[in-house]
Amino acid sequence: MSKNNDFSRVLSRADVIVLAFGAMIGWGWVVLSGEWITKAGSLGAMFAFLVGGIMVTFVGLVYSELTTALPKTGGAHHFAQEAFGRKAAFVVSWSILLGYVSVVAFEAVALPTVIEYIFPNYQVGYMWTIAGWDVYFSWVAVGMVGSIIVTWINFIGVKQAAVLQLVLTLLLAIVGLFLIFGSAFGGEVKNMNPLFSGGIAGLMGVMIMTPFMFVGFDVIPQMAEEMNIPKKTVGRVLLLSVALAVLWYIFIILGVSLSLSDGQLKVSSLPTADAMGAVFGSPVFSKILILGGIAGILTSWNAFIIGGSRVMYAMAQDGMLPGWFGKLHPKYKTPKNAILVIGLLATVCPLLGRPALVWLVDAGGLSIVIAYFIVSASFVVLRKTQPNLPRPFQAGKSNIVGILASILSIGFIVLYMPGMPASLVWPYEWIMFGAWWIAGLYFFMKIPKVKSIQTITTEQTFKE
């Protein structure tokens, strides 16, 4: 590739941390904390996120080593290709892409939903009803305008997107810390009852949400060619972002548990916001927390447009998607067409209303865990087949990290399967998942056969 087509290495250590952390936090902590606590109890919900965090930490260790060993845009795409070949690279990339696209779609609908909490009567211009949910023009317009702005910021350069991410992540962190410290002084321990509820089904019901909540650290490998930091530092930054996210979710659950009773949680539409208002004794603080929620929506949205567009770019560069997706903007050095396609998808999604996108999010969670398993297996294989591959960051001397990451990933995949208490909903979520993979099969069958790197090298040597 010519120098003119190279990415710009402009991302600092702070840029990378806030991109990953902001991606992992998003909006779920505002709207879903009450559901987590009522399903599993206060301690049960924290335990579920701890288990999910352990799984993600092992997967994060795997990603850390492989990202420093194979620092190429597309991350997991190249890990799987080195270990298993092009077909595995397609499967892992297509899996990740569904997860990323589902987040982008969700955030485009989450934004107008949050605005509704602040301005309850802003919905005007009835359009239609989808799955029992009324769609209004004003509601759609908020999501569309937000999508256009975020897409444009990403289009004009990753550094601009990183600056936006830094500002929004700081706002998000300040608001969340207000709740955490406020509940420590203004909350009541008796509100945490019941500590556990729902039994094993309750724990599994919360656990199954954790892969989607934690997805985001893996945007770091997608930006490998745009980071201006030492390779060894990349692994440490990735792990730090995972640790911060695990602590964030656990402390948010603790804060909400201390602030609202079980009865209050069950009638709250946005429990984290209500908890903030209860702790400080004023609905104004609920609105302030919503501002943090909006920041979370935008940080997640921003990061997954970055990650998703780089996955599409890598697939196009390897002939797995049309080459049009692999074009970089001559001035901004961004994968312009991939960004525009993902941005267009987000822009039209508010027209569908909220219900269908929830199904897409759940289906995306299963694809994410499948990708984690393939990456973990790639780690194990590459340790055996390429022991001399330079690894500036090493996840231990043995294969135990990769083996544990693989086992934990399989365990999470099982949670989504039919017959499990937390399985995907039939038919909606399985149809979403199946439709995505049917589309993927079309591209999979069109993957051109290419000579291996070893064969090409041998032929070039012979000709010389």
Short mmCIF file of N, CA, C and O in Angstrom, two decimals, residues 57-154:
data_model
loop_
_atom_site.label_atom_id
_atom_site.label_comp_id
_atom_site.label_asym_id
_atom_site.label_seq_id
_atom_site.Cartn_x
_atom_site.Cartn_y
_atom_site.Cartn_z
N THR A 57 -11.82 -10.00 30.99
CA THR A 57 -10.42 -9.75 31.33
C THR A 57 -9.51 -10.78 30.67
O THR A 57 -8.45 -10.42 30.11
N PHE A 58 -9.90 -12.05 30.70
CA PHE A 58 -9.10 -13.08 30.03
C PHE A 58 -9.07 -12.85 28.53
O PHE A 58 -8.02 -12.97 27.88
N VAL A 59 -10.24 -12.52 27.97
CA VAL A 59 -10.29 -12.22 26.53
C VAL A 59 -9.45 -10.97 26.25
O VAL A 59 -8.75 -10.89 25.22
N GLY A 60 -9.49 -9.99 27.17
CA GLY A 60 -8.69 -8.79 27.01
C GLY A 60 -7.20 -9.08 27.01
O GLY A 60 -6.44 -8.47 26.25
N LEU A 61 -6.76 -10.02 27.85
CA LEU A 61 -5.35 -10.42 27.86
C LEU A 61 -4.95 -11.02 26.52
O LEU A 61 -3.87 -10.75 25.98
N VAL A 62 -5.86 -11.85 25.98
CA VAL A 62 -5.61 -12.46 24.67
C VAL A 62 -5.48 -11.37 23.60
O VAL A 62 -4.54 -11.37 22.79
N TYR A 63 -6.42 -10.44 23.59
CA TYR A 63 -6.38 -9.34 22.63
C TYR A 63 -5.12 -8.50 22.80
O TYR A 63 -4.53 -8.03 21.82
N SER A 64 -4.71 -8.30 24.05
CA SER A 64 -3.54 -7.46 24.31
C SER A 64 -2.30 -8.04 23.66
O SER A 64 -1.52 -7.33 23.00
N GLU A 65 -2.09 -9.34 23.84
CA GLU A 65 -0.91 -9.96 23.24
C GLU A 65 -0.98 -9.95 21.72
O GLU A 65 -0.01 -9.58 21.03
N LEU A 66 -2.12 -10.35 21.18
CA LEU A 66 -2.24 -10.46 19.72
C LEU A 66 -2.19 -9.09 19.04
O LEU A 66 -1.69 -8.97 17.93
N THR A 67 -2.70 -8.06 19.71
CA THR A 67 -2.67 -6.72 19.11
C THR A 67 -1.25 -6.21 18.98
O THR A 67 -0.89 -5.57 17.98
N THR A 68 -0.40 -6.51 19.96
CA THR A 68 1.00 -6.07 19.88
C THR A 68 1.81 -6.94 18.92
O THR A 68 2.80 -6.48 18.34
N ALA A 69 1.38 -8.20 18.74
CA ALA A 69 2.09 -9.10 17.83
C ALA A 69 1.71 -8.86 16.38
O ALA A 69 2.54 -8.98 15.47
N LEU A 70 0.43 -8.51 16.15
CA LEU A 70 -0.09 -8.28 14.80
C LEU A 70 -0.82 -6.94 14.76
O LEU A 70 -2.05 -6.90 14.70
N PRO A 71 -0.08 -5.83 14.82
CA PRO A 71 -0.71 -4.52 14.92
C PRO A 71 -1.22 -4.00 13.57
O PRO A 71 -0.64 -3.12 12.96
N LYS A 72 -2.32 -4.57 13.12
CA LYS A 72 -2.90 -4.18 11.83
C LYS A 72 -4.35 -3.76 12.02
O LYS A 72 -5.06 -4.33 12.87
N THR A 73 -4.78 -2.78 11.24
CA THR A 73 -6.18 -2.37 11.27
C THR A 73 -7.08 -3.55 10.97
O THR A 73 -6.89 -4.26 9.98
N GLY A 74 -8.07 -3.78 11.82
CA GLY A 74 -8.96 -4.93 11.66
C GLY A 74 -8.82 -5.90 12.82
O GLY A 74 -9.72 -6.70 13.08
N GLY A 75 -7.70 -5.83 13.55
CA GLY A 75 -7.53 -6.62 14.76
C GLY A 75 -7.83 -8.09 14.62
O GLY A 75 -7.03 -8.85 14.03
N ALA A 76 -8.95 -8.53 15.15
CA ALA A 76 -9.32 -9.94 15.19
C ALA A 76 -9.31 -10.59 13.81
O ALA A 76 -9.04 -11.79 13.68
N HIS A 77 -9.61 -9.81 12.79
CA HIS A 77 -9.59 -10.31 11.42
C HIS A 77 -8.22 -10.93 11.11
O HIS A 77 -8.13 -12.03 10.56
N HIS A 78 -7.16 -10.23 11.47
CA HIS A 78 -5.81 -10.70 11.19
C HIS A 78 -5.37 -11.79 12.15
O HIS A 78 -4.62 -12.69 11.77
N PHE A 79 -5.84 -11.74 13.41
CA PHE A 79 -5.52 -12.80 14.36
C PHE A 79 -6.01 -14.15 13.84
O PHE A 79 -5.27 -15.14 13.81
N ALA A 80 -7.28 -14.18 13.44
CA ALA A 80 -7.88 -15.44 12.96
C ALA A 80 -7.27 -15.89 11.64
O ALA A 80 -7.09 -17.09 11.40
N GLN A 81 -6.94 -14.93 10.80
CA GLN A 81 -6.36 -15.28 9.50
C GLN A 81 -5.00 -15.93 9.67
O GLN A 81 -4.68 -16.92 8.98
N GLU A 82 -4.20 -15.41 10.59
CA GLU A 82 -2.88 -16.00 10.85
C GLU A 82 -3.00 -17.40 11.43
O GLU A 82 -2.20 -18.28 11.14
N ALA A 83 -4.02 -17.61 12.28
CA ALA A 83 -4.15 -18.89 12.98
C ALA A 83 -4.88 -19.94 12.16
O ALA A 83 -4.48 -21.11 12.12
N PHE A 84 -5.98 -19.54 11.51
CA PHE A 84 -6.86 -20.52 10.86
C PHE A 84 -7.10 -20.30 9.37
O PHE A 84 -7.67 -21.16 8.71
N GLY A 85 -6.72 -19.14 8.85
CA GLY A 85 -6.94 -18.89 7.43
C GLY A 85 -8.04 -17.88 7.17
O GLY A 85 -8.66 -17.34 8.08
N ARG A 86 -8.31 -17.64 5.88
CA ARG A 86 -9.20 -16.58 5.45
C ARG A 86 -10.65 -16.80 5.86
O ARG A 86 -11.38 -15.86 6.18
N LYS A 87 -11.11 -18.04 5.82
CA LYS A 87 -12.51 -18.30 6.16
C LYS A 87 -12.80 -17.99 7.63
O LYS A 87 -13.84 -17.41 7.96
N ALA A 88 -11.89 -18.36 8.49
CA ALA A 88 -12.05 -18.03 9.91
C ALA A 88 -11.99 -16.53 10.12
O ALA A 88 -12.71 -15.97 10.96
N ALA A 89 -11.13 -15.86 9.34
CA ALA A 89 -11.03 -14.40 9.43
C ALA A 89 -12.36 -13.75 9.06
O ALA A 89 -12.79 -12.79 9.69
N PHE A 90 -13.01 -14.30 8.03
CA PHE A 90 -14.32 -13.76 7.65
C PHE A 90 -15.34 -13.96 8.77
O PHE A 90 -16.08 -13.04 9.12
N VAL A 91 -15.37 -15.16 9.34
CA VAL A 91 -16.37 -15.47 10.38
C VAL A 91 -16.19 -14.55 11.59
O VAL A 91 -17.17 -14.00 12.11
N VAL A 92 -14.96 -14.37 12.05
CA VAL A 92 -14.75 -13.54 13.23
C VAL A 92 -15.07 -12.08 12.93
O VAL A 92 -15.68 -11.38 13.75
N SER A 93 -14.73 -11.61 11.73
CA SER A 93 -15.01 -10.21 11.38
C SER A 93 -16.50 -9.98 11.21
O SER A 93 -17.02 -8.94 11.64
N TRP A 94 -17.18 -10.92 10.58
CA TRP A 94 -18.63 -10.78 10.40
C TRP A 94 -19.35 -10.81 11.74
O TRP A 94 -20.34 -10.11 11.95
N SER A 95 -18.84 -11.61 12.67
CA SER A 95 -19.41 -11.68 14.02
C SER A 95 -19.26 -10.33 14.72
O SER A 95 -20.21 -9.79 15.29
N ILE A 96 -18.04 -9.81 14.69
CA ILE A 96 -17.78 -8.53 15.36
C ILE A 96 -18.60 -7.41 14.72
O ILE A 96 -19.14 -6.54 15.41
N LEU A 97 -18.72 -7.46 13.40
CA LEU A 97 -19.44 -6.41 12.69
C LEU A 97 -20.91 -6.36 13.11
O LEU A 97 -21.47 -5.26 13.28
N LEU A 98 -21.54 -7.52 13.31
CA LEU A 98 -22.93 -7.53 13.79
C LEU A 98 -23.00 -6.88 15.17
O LEU A 98 -23.90 -6.08 15.44
N GLY A 99 -22.05 -7.21 16.04
CA GLY A 99 -22.05 -6.61 17.36
C GLY A 99 -21.91 -5.10 17.30
O GLY A 99 -22.65 -4.36 17.95
N TYR A 100 -20.99 -4.62 16.48
CA TYR A 100 -20.75 -3.18 16.37
C TYR A 100 -21.94 -2.46 15.74
O TYR A 100 -22.36 -1.40 16.21
N VAL A 101 -22.46 -3.02 14.65
CA VAL A 101 -23.60 -2.39 13.97
C VAL A 101 -24.81 -2.35 14.88
O VAL A 101 -25.57 -1.37 14.90
N SER A 102 -25.00 -3.39 15.68
CA SER A 102 -26.15 -3.42 16.60
C SER A 102 -26.04 -2.31 17.64
O SER A 102 -27.04 -1.70 18.02
N VAL A 103 -24.81 -2.03 18.10
CA VAL A 103 -24.62 -0.94 19.06
C VAL A 103 -24.92 0.40 18.41
O VAL A 103 -25.62 1.24 18.98
N VAL A 104 -24.40 0.62 17.21
CA VAL A 104 -24.64 1.87 16.49
C VAL A 104 -26.14 2.08 16.28
O VAL A 104 -26.68 3.18 16.49
N ALA A 105 -26.83 1.01 15.88
CA ALA A 105 -28.28 1.10 15.66
C ALA A 105 -29.01 1.42 16.96
O ALA A 105 -29.93 2.25 16.99
N PHE A 106 -28.58 0.77 18.04
CA PHE A 106 -29.22 0.99 19.33
C PHE A 106 -29.05 2.43 19.80
O PHE A 106 -29.99 3.05 20.31
N GLU A 107 -27.84 2.97 19.64
CA GLU A 107 -27.58 4.33 20.12
C GLU A 107 -28.39 5.37 19.36
O GLU A 107 -28.80 6.39 19.92
N ALA A 108 -28.63 5.12 18.07
CA ALA A 108 -29.43 6.06 17.28
C ALA A 108 -30.86 6.15 17.79
O ALA A 108 -31.53 7.17 17.61
N VAL A 109 -31.33 5.09 18.43
CA VAL A 109 -32.67 5.09 19.00
C VAL A 109 -32.63 5.50 20.47
O VAL A 109 -33.58 6.08 20.99
N ALA A 110 -31.51 5.22 21.14
CA ALA A 110 -31.39 5.58 22.56
C ALA A 110 -31.40 7.09 22.75
O ALA A 110 -31.99 7.59 23.72
N LEU A 111 -30.78 7.83 21.82
CA LEU A 111 -30.70 9.28 21.98
C LEU A 111 -32.07 9.95 22.08
O LEU A 111 -32.33 10.69 23.04
N PRO A 112 -33.00 9.72 21.14
CA PRO A 112 -34.32 10.34 21.29
C PRO A 112 -35.09 9.82 22.50
O PRO A 112 -35.93 10.52 23.06
N THR A 113 -34.81 8.59 22.93
CA THR A 113 -35.46 8.03 24.12
C THR A 113 -35.04 8.80 25.37
O THR A 113 -35.86 9.09 26.25
N VAL A 114 -33.77 9.17 25.45
CA VAL A 114 -33.26 9.93 26.59
C VAL A 114 -33.83 11.34 26.60
O VAL A 114 -34.23 11.86 27.64
N ILE A 115 -33.87 11.95 25.42
CA ILE A 115 -34.43 13.30 25.32
C ILE A 115 -35.88 13.31 25.81
O ILE A 115 -36.34 14.28 26.43
N GLU A 116 -36.56 12.21 25.59
CA GLU A 116 -37.96 12.11 26.03
C GLU A 116 -38.08 12.19 27.55
O GLU A 116 -39.07 12.69 28.08
N TYR A 117 -37.06 11.68 28.26
CA TYR A 117 -37.08 11.74 29.73
C TYR A 117 -36.98 13.19 30.21
O TYR A 117 -37.59 13.59 31.19
N ILE A 118 -36.18 13.98 29.48
CA ILE A 118 -35.99 15.38 29.86
C ILE A 118 -37.17 16.25 29.41
O ILE A 118 -37.64 17.13 30.13
N PHE A 119 -37.67 15.96 28.19
CA PHE A 119 -38.81 16.71 27.63
C PHE A 119 -39.92 15.73 27.30
O PHE A 119 -40.03 15.28 26.15
N PRO A 120 -40.75 15.37 28.28
CA PRO A 120 -41.73 14.29 28.11
C PRO A 120 -42.73 14.52 26.97
O PRO A 120 -43.23 13.55 26.40
N ASN A 121 -43.03 15.74 26.62
CA ASN A 121 -44.08 16.00 25.62
C ASN A 121 -43.53 16.48 24.29
O ASN A 121 -44.22 17.17 23.54
N TYR A 122 -42.28 16.11 23.98
CA TYR A 122 -41.71 16.64 22.74
C TYR A 122 -42.09 15.84 21.50
O TYR A 122 -41.78 16.23 20.38
N GLN A 123 -42.80 14.72 21.67
CA GLN A 123 -43.15 13.89 20.52
C GLN A 123 -44.35 14.50 19.77
O GLN A 123 -45.46 14.56 20.31
N VAL A 124 -44.12 14.88 18.52
CA VAL A 124 -45.18 15.40 17.66
C VAL A 124 -44.99 14.82 16.26
O VAL A 124 -43.90 14.42 15.88
N GLY A 125 -46.08 14.81 15.50
CA GLY A 125 -46.01 14.33 14.12
C GLY A 125 -46.04 12.82 14.03
O GLY A 125 -45.08 12.19 13.58
N TYR A 126 -47.17 12.22 14.46
CA TYR A 126 -47.30 10.75 14.41
C TYR A 126 -47.05 10.23 12.99
O TYR A 126 -47.58 10.77 12.01
N MET A 127 -46.23 9.17 12.86
CA MET A 127 -45.91 8.60 11.55
C MET A 127 -46.53 7.22 11.36
O MET A 127 -47.29 7.00 10.44
N TRP A 128 -46.23 6.30 12.26
CA TRP A 128 -46.78 4.94 12.17
C TRP A 128 -46.50 4.20 13.46
O TRP A 128 -45.84 4.70 14.36
N THR A 129 -47.02 2.97 13.56
CA THR A 129 -46.83 2.12 14.74
C THR A 129 -46.11 0.85 14.31
O THR A 129 -46.53 0.19 13.34
N ILE A 130 -45.03 0.51 15.00
CA ILE A 130 -44.28 -0.71 14.73
C ILE A 130 -44.17 -1.52 16.01
O ILE A 130 -43.70 -1.02 17.03
N ALA A 131 -44.66 -2.78 15.96
CA ALA A 131 -44.62 -3.68 17.12
C ALA A 131 -45.23 -3.03 18.35
O ALA A 131 -44.70 -3.16 19.46
N GLY A 132 -46.33 -2.30 18.14
CA GLY A 132 -47.05 -1.69 19.25
C GLY A 132 -46.43 -0.39 19.75
O GLY A 132 -46.89 0.17 20.75
N TRP A 133 -45.42 0.11 19.06
CA TRP A 133 -44.74 1.34 19.49
C TRP A 133 -44.98 2.44 18.47
O TRP A 133 -44.72 2.27 17.28
N ASP A 134 -45.48 3.60 18.92
CA ASP A 134 -45.78 4.71 18.02
C ASP A 134 -44.52 5.49 17.67
O ASP A 134 -43.75 5.89 18.56
N VAL A 135 -44.31 5.71 16.39
CA VAL A 135 -43.15 6.46 15.90
C VAL A 135 -43.59 7.88 15.53
O VAL A 135 -44.53 8.06 14.76
N TYR A 136 -42.90 8.88 16.09
CA TYR A 136 -43.21 10.29 15.83
C TYR A 136 -42.06 10.96 15.09
O TYR A 136 -40.89 10.64 15.30
N PHE A 137 -42.39 11.93 14.25
CA PHE A 137 -41.40 12.63 13.44
C PHE A 137 -40.34 13.32 14.30
O PHE A 137 -39.15 13.24 14.01
N SER A 138 -40.76 14.01 15.36
CA SER A 138 -39.81 14.73 16.20
C SER A 138 -38.82 13.77 16.86
O SER A 138 -37.62 14.07 16.99
N TRP A 139 -39.31 12.60 17.23
CA TRP A 139 -38.48 11.56 17.86
C TRP A 139 -37.45 11.05 16.86
O TRP A 139 -36.25 10.93 17.16
N VAL A 140 -37.92 10.76 15.64
CA VAL A 140 -37.04 10.29 14.57
C VAL A 140 -35.99 11.34 14.22
O VAL A 140 -34.81 11.03 14.03
N ALA A 141 -36.41 12.60 14.17
CA ALA A 141 -35.50 13.69 13.77
C ALA A 141 -34.32 13.81 14.73
O ALA A 141 -33.18 14.05 14.30
N VAL A 142 -34.56 13.65 16.03
CA VAL A 142 -33.47 13.74 17.02
C VAL A 142 -32.42 12.67 16.75
O VAL A 142 -31.22 12.94 16.73
N GLY A 143 -32.88 11.43 16.54
CA GLY A 143 -31.94 10.34 16.26
C GLY A 143 -31.18 10.55 14.97
O GLY A 143 -29.98 10.29 14.88
N MET A 144 -31.87 11.04 13.93
CA MET A 144 -31.23 11.25 12.64
C MET A 144 -30.18 12.36 12.69
O MET A 144 -29.08 12.20 12.15
N VAL A 145 -30.51 13.47 13.32
CA VAL A 145 -29.56 14.58 13.43
C VAL A 145 -28.32 14.14 14.21
O VAL A 145 -27.18 14.43 13.83
N GLY A 146 -28.54 13.43 15.33
CA GLY A 146 -27.40 12.93 16.11
C GLY A 146 -26.52 12.02 15.28
O GLY A 146 -25.28 12.11 15.33
N SER A 147 -27.13 11.15 14.48
CA SER A 147 -26.38 10.22 13.64
C SER A 147 -25.54 10.96 12.60
O SER A 147 -24.36 10.63 12.38
N ILE A 148 -26.12 11.95 11.98
CA ILE A 148 -25.41 12.72 10.95
C ILE A 148 -24.19 13.43 11.55
O ILE A 148 -23.10 13.42 10.97
N ILE A 149 -24.36 14.00 12.74
CA ILE A 149 -23.26 14.71 13.39
C ILE A 149 -22.12 13.76 13.75
O ILE A 149 -20.95 14.03 13.46
N VAL A 150 -22.45 12.63 14.40
CA VAL A 150 -21.42 11.68 14.80
C VAL A 150 -20.71 11.10 13.58
O VAL A 150 -19.48 10.92 13.57
N THR A 151 -21.47 10.79 12.54
CA THR A 151 -20.87 10.25 11.31
C THR A 151 -19.92 11.26 10.68
O THR A 151 -18.81 10.91 10.26
N TRP A 152 -20.31 12.52 10.62
CA TRP A 152 -19.47 13.55 10.02
C TRP A 152 -18.17 13.73 10.80
O TRP A 152 -17.09 13.85 10.20
N ILE A 153 -18.25 13.73 12.12
CA ILE A 153 -17.04 13.88 12.94
C ILE A 153 -16.07 12.74 12.66
O ILE A 153 -14.86 12.94 12.55
N ASN A 154 -16.59 11.51 12.51
CA ASN A 154 -15.73 10.37 12.19
C ASN A 154 -15.17 10.46 10.78
O ASN A 154 -14.05 10.03 10.51
#
